[in-house]
Short mmCIF file of C-alpha atoms in Angstrom, two decimals:
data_model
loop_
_atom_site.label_atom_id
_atom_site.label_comp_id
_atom_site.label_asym_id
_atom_site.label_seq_id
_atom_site.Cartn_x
_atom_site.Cartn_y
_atom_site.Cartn_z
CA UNK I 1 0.00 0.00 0.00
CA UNK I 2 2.61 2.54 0.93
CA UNK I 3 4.92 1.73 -2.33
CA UNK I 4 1.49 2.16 -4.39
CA UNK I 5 0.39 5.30 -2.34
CA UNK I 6 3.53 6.37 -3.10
CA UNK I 7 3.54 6.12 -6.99
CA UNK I 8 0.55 8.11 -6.97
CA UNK I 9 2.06 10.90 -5.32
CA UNK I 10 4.74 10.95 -7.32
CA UNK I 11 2.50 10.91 -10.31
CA UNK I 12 0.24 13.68 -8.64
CA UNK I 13 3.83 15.99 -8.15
CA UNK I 14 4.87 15.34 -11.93
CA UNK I 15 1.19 16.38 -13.40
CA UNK I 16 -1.12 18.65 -11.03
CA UNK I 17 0.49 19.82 -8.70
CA UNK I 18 1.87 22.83 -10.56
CA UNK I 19 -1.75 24.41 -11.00
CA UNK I 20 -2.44 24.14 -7.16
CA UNK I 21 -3.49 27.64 -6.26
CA UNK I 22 -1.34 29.42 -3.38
CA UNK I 23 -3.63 30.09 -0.35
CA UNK I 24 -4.39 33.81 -0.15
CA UNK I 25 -3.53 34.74 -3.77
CA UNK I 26 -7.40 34.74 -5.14
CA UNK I 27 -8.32 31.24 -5.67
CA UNK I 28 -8.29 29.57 -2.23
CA UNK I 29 -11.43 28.26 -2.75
CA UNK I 30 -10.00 26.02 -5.88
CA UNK I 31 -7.25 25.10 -3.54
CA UNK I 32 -9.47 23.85 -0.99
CA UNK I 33 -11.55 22.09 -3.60
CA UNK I 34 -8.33 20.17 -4.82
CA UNK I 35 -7.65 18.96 -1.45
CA UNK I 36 -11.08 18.14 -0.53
CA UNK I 37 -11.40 16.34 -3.84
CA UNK I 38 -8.11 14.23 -2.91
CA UNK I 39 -9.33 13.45 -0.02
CA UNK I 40 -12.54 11.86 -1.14
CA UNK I 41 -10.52 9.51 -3.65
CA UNK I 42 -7.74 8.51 -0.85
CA UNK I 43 -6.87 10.31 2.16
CA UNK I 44 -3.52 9.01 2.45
CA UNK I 45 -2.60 10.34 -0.86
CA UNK I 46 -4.30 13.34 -0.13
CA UNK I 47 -2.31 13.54 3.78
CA UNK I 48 0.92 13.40 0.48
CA UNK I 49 -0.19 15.88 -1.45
CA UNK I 50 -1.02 18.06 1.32
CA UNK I 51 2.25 18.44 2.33
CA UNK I 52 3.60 18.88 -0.76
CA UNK I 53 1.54 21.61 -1.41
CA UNK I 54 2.12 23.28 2.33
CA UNK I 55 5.78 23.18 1.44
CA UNK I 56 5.24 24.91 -1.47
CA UNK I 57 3.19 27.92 -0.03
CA UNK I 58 5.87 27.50 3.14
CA UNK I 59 9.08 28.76 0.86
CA UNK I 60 6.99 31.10 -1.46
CA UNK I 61 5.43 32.91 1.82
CA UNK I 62 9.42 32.60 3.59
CA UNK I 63 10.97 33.73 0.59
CA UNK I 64 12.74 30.89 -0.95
CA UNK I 65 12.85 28.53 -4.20
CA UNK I 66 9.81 26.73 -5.28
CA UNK I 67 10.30 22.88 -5.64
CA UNK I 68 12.26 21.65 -8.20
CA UNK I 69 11.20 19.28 -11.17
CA UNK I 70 10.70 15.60 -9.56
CA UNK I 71 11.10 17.10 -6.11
CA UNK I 72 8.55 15.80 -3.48
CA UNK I 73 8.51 17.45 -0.52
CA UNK I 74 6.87 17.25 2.56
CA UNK I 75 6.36 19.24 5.74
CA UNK I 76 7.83 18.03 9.43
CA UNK I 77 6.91 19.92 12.21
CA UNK I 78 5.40 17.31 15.03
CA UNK I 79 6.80 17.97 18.20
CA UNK I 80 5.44 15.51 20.40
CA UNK I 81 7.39 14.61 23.80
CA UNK I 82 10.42 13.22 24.09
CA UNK I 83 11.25 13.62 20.08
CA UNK I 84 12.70 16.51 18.24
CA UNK I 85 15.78 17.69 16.26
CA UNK I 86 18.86 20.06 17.33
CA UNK I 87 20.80 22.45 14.57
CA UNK I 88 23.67 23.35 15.05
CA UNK I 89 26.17 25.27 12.82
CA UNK I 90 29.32 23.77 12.38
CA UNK I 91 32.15 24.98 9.26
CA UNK I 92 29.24 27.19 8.17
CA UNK I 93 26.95 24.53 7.59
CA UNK I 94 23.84 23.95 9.33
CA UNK I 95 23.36 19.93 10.28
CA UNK I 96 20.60 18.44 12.38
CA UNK I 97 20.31 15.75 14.53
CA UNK I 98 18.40 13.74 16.68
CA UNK I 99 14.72 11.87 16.26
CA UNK I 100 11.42 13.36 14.26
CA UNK I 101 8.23 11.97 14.67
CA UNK I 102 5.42 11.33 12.37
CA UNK I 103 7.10 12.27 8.92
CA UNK I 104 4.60 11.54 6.05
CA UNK I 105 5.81 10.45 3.10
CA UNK I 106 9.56 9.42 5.07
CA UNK I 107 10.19 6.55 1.84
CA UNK I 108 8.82 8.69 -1.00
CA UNK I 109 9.98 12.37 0.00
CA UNK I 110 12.55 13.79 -1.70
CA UNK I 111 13.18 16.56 0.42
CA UNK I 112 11.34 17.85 3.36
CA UNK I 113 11.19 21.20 5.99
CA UNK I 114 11.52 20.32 9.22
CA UNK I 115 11.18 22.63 12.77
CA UNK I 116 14.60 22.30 14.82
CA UNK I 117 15.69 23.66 18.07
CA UNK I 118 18.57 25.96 17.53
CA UNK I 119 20.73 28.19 20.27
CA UNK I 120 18.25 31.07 19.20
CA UNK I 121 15.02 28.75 19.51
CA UNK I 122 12.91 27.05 17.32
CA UNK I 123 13.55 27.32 13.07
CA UNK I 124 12.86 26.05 10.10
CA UNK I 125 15.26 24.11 7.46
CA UNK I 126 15.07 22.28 4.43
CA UNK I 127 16.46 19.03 4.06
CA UNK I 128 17.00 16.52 1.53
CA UNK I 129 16.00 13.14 2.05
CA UNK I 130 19.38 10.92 0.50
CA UNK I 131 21.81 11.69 2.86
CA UNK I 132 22.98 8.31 4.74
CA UNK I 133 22.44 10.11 8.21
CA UNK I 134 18.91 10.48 6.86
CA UNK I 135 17.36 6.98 8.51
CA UNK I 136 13.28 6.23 8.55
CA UNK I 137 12.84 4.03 11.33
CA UNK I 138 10.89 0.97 10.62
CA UNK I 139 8.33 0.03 12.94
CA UNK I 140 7.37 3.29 14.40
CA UNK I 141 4.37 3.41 12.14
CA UNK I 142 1.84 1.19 13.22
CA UNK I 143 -1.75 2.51 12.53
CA UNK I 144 -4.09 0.61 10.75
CA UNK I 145 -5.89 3.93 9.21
CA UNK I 146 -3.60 6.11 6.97
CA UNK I 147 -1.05 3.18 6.32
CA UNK I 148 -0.39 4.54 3.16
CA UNK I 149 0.50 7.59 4.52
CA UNK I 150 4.00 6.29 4.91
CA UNK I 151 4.62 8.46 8.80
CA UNK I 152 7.27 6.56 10.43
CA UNK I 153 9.43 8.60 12.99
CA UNK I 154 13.10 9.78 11.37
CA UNK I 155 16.52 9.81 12.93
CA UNK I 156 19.03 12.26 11.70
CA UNK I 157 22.43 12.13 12.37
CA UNK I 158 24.31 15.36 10.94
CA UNK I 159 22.17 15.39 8.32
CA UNK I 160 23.03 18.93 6.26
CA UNK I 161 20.25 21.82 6.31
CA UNK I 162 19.00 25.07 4.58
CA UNK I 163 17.33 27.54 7.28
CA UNK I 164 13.82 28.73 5.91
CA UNK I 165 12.93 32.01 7.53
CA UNK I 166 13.97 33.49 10.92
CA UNK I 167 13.88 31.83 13.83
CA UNK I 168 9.95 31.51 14.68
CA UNK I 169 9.05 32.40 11.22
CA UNK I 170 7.32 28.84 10.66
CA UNK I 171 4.49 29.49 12.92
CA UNK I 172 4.31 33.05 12.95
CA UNK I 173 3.54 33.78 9.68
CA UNK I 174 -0.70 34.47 8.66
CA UNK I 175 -0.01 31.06 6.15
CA UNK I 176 0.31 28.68 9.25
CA UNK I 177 -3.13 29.12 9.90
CA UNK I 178 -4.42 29.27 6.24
CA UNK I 179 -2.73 25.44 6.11
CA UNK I 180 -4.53 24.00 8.88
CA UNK I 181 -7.50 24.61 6.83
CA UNK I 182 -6.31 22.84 4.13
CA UNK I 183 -5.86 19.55 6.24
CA UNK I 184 -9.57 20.06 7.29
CA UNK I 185 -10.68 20.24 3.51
CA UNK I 186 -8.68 16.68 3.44
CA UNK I 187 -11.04 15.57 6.39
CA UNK I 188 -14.29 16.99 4.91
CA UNK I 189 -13.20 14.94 1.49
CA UNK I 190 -12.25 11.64 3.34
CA UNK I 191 -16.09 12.08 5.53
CA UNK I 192 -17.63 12.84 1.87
CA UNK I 193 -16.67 9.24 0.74
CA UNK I 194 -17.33 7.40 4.41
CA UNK I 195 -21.06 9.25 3.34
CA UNK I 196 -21.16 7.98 -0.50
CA UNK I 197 -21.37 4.55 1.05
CA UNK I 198 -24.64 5.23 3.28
CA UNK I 199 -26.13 7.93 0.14
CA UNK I 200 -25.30 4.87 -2.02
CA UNK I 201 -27.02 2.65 0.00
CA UNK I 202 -30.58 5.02 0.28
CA UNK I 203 -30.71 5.15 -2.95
CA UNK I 204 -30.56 1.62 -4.27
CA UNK I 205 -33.52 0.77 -1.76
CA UNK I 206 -35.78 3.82 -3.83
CA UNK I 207 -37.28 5.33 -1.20
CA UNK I 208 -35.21 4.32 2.34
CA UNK I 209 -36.41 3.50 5.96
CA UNK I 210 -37.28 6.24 7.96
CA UNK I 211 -34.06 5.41 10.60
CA UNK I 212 -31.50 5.35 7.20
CA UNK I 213 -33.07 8.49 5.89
CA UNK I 214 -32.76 11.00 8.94
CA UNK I 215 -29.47 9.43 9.12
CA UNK I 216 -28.48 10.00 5.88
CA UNK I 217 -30.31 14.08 6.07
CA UNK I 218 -27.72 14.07 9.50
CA UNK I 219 -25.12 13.52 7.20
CA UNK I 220 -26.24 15.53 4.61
CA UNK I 221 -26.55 18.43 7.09
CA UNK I 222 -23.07 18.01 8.86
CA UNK I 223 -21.43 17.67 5.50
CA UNK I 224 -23.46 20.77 3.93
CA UNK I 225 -22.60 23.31 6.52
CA UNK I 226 -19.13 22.62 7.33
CA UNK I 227 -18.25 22.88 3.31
CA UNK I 228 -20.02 26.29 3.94
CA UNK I 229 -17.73 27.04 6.28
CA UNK I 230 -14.71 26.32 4.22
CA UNK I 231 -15.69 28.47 1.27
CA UNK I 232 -16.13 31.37 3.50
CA UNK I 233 -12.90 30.54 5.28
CA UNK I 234 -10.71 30.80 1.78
CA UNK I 235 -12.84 33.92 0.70
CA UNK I 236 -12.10 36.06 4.27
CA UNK I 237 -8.46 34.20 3.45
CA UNK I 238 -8.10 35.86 0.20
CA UNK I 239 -9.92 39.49 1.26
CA UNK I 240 -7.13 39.61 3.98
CA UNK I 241 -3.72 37.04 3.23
CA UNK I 242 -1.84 38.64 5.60
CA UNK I 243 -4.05 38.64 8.73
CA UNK I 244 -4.11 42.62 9.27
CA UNK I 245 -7.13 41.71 10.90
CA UNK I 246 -5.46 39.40 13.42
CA UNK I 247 -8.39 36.84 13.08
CA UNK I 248 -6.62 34.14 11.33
CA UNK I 249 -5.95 31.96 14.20
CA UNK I 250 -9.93 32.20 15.68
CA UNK I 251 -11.02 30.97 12.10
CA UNK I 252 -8.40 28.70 11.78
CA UNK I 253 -9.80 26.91 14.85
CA UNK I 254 -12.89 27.26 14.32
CA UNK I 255 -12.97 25.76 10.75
CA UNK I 256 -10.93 22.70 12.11
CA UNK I 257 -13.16 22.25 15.12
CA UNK I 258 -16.17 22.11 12.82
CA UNK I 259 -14.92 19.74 10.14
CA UNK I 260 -13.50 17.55 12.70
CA UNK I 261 -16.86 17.30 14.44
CA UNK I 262 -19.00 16.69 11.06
CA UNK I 263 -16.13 14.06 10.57
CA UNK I 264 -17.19 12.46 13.65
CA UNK I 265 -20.80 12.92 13.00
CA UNK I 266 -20.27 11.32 9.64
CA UNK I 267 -18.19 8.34 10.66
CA UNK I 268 -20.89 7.65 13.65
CA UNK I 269 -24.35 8.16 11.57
CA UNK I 270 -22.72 5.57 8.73
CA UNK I 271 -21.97 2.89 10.65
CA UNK I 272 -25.38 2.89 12.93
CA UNK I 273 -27.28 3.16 9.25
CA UNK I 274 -25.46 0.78 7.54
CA UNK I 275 -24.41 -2.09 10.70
CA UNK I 276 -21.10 -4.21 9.97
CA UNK I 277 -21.52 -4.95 6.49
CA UNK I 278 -19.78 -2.41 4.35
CA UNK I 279 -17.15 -2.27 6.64
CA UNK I 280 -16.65 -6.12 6.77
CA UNK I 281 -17.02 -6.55 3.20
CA UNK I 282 -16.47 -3.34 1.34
CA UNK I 283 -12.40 -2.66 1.59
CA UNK I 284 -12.83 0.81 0.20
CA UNK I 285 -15.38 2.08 2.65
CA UNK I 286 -13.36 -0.15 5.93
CA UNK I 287 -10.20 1.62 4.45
CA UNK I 288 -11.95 4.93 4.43
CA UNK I 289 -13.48 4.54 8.11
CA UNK I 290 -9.88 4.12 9.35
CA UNK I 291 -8.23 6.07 7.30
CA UNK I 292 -10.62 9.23 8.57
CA UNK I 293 -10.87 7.85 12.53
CA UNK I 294 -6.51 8.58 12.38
CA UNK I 295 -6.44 11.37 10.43
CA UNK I 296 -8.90 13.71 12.10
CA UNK I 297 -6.54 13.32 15.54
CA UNK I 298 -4.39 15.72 13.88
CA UNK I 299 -6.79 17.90 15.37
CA UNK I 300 -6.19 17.91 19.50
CA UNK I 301 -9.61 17.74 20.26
CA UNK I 302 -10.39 19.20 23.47
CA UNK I 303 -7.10 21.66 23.65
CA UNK I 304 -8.43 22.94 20.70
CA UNK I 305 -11.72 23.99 22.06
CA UNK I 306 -10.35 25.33 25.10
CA UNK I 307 -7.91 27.99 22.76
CA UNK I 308 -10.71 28.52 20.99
CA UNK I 309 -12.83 29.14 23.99
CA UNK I 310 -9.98 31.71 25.31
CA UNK I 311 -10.07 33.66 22.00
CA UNK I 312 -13.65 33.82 21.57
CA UNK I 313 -14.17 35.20 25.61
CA UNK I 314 -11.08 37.89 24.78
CA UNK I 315 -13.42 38.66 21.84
CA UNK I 316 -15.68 39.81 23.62
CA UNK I 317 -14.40 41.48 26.50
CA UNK I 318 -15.74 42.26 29.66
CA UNK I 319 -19.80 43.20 30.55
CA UNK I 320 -20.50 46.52 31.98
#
């Protein structure tokens, strides 16, 4: 699965990729339609091309090279306990080492940017992928759902680097927060095919059961208005790219929370309307189910809320 995941990416680099509108620059809706569309065909291919495509709007928005012709790159920025890389400068040459988690697309990537802690603090760097102190560690992937996404954790071992921005520029630029809504376009495409199976199902029986129809108008509804909300997320994206408002972190989180939550509706309504079967004997829709169940943890659920929660009360500021 991961080798043929992996061809497709490849494939998806060489022919479409080009045409992928940057986020902010007038078409963000297209972009978002792209992803979303990915997702609904495979959402490990899509978690690929996602990347890819964050890596290029990462080095436009920081100022350096596009990617290259047969370059694949993807974007490395986990930081999850105990895992994590140093920089440091040696000869006047940046080199990184120590252990990165959850790199997608570790076999197929031909370069990647990475977060690293340097003496200054945190930073971006590009790397390329073919250097022998460059080491995907089998094993560390495990998950059922998204196995094609190819995420095993990475040791480096003075593995050579290209800084990408200033120190902090990764997260603090307005784009950080336009991407995250791109990986929720991925979710709302990957709960758009978990729902084809039950809309599939309605309409072979002509006119459904009353329990499969409210279902499948539950569905309908969760699916309907978070898409709303991603259209008019990449239309306030592209009537302010640069967050002069300072509101791109409140949408951000609020788009994510709401896809991730119609995801959940979607993967729960499904399976009561339509029992064991199409997961027992359907591989697409079983694949989909657990492909969606992983990917939607990229969004941390309750911590989430509660920034969101924070932002929305400073919103509003104090009754008199």
């Amino acid at each position: 699965m991961r080798r043929s995941v992996a061809a497709r990416f490849r494939a998806w680099v060489d022919t479409e990729a080009h045409a992928l509108p940057l986020p902010g620059a007038g078409r963000t809706q297209e972009r978002f339609a792209a992803l979303y569309a990915l997702g609904r065909t495979d959402l490990s291919l899509a978690r690929l091309a996602e990347g890819h495509a964050d890596a290029t709007a990462i080095l436009h928005e920081l100022g350096s090279a596009p990617p290259g012709p047969g370059e694949c790159w993807g974007v490395w920025a986990a930081q999850p306990p105990n895992t994590g890389l140093l920089a440091r400068e040696e000869g006047g040459q940046w080199l990184l080492d120590g252990h990165k988690a959850y790199c997608s697309g570790a076999h197929s990537c031909t370069h990647a940017l990475v977060t690293a802690d340097t003496p200054h603090g945190r930073r971006l760097f590009a790397v390329r992928t073919d250097h022998p102190g460059y080491v995907p560690l089998e094993g560390t992937w495990q998950a059922i759902g998204m196995a094609g996404s190819d995420t095993p954790d990475v040791r480096f071992t003075a593995v050579p680097a290209r800084p990408v921005g200033a120190v902090g520029a990764y997260l603090d630029r307005p784009g950080f927060q336009h991407g995250g809504i791109g990986v929720a376009a991925c979710w709302l495409g990957g709960a758009r095919a978990v729902a084809d199976t039950l809309q599939t199902a309605a309409g072979s029986a002509g006119t459904p059961d009353p329990l499969t129809a409210a279902h499948l108008g539950a569905v309908d509804m969760a699916l309907h208005g978070a898409h709303s909300v991603l259209q008019q997320a990449a239309q306030a994206i592209d009537a302010d790219p640069s967050d002069t408002s300072g509101t791109a972190r409140l949408r951000g989180l609020r788009v994510r929370a709401i896809a991730e939550q119609a995801c959940r509706d979607v993967l729960d309504r499904v399976g009561r309307a339509t029992g064991a079967g199409p997961l027992c004997h359907d591989p697409r829709h079983a694949r989909n189910v657990a492909d969606l169940t992983v990917y939607i943890r990229q969004h941390h659920a309750d911590r989430n809320l509660a920034e969101l929660g924070s932002l929305v009360a400073q919103e509003a500021g104090p009754r008199r």
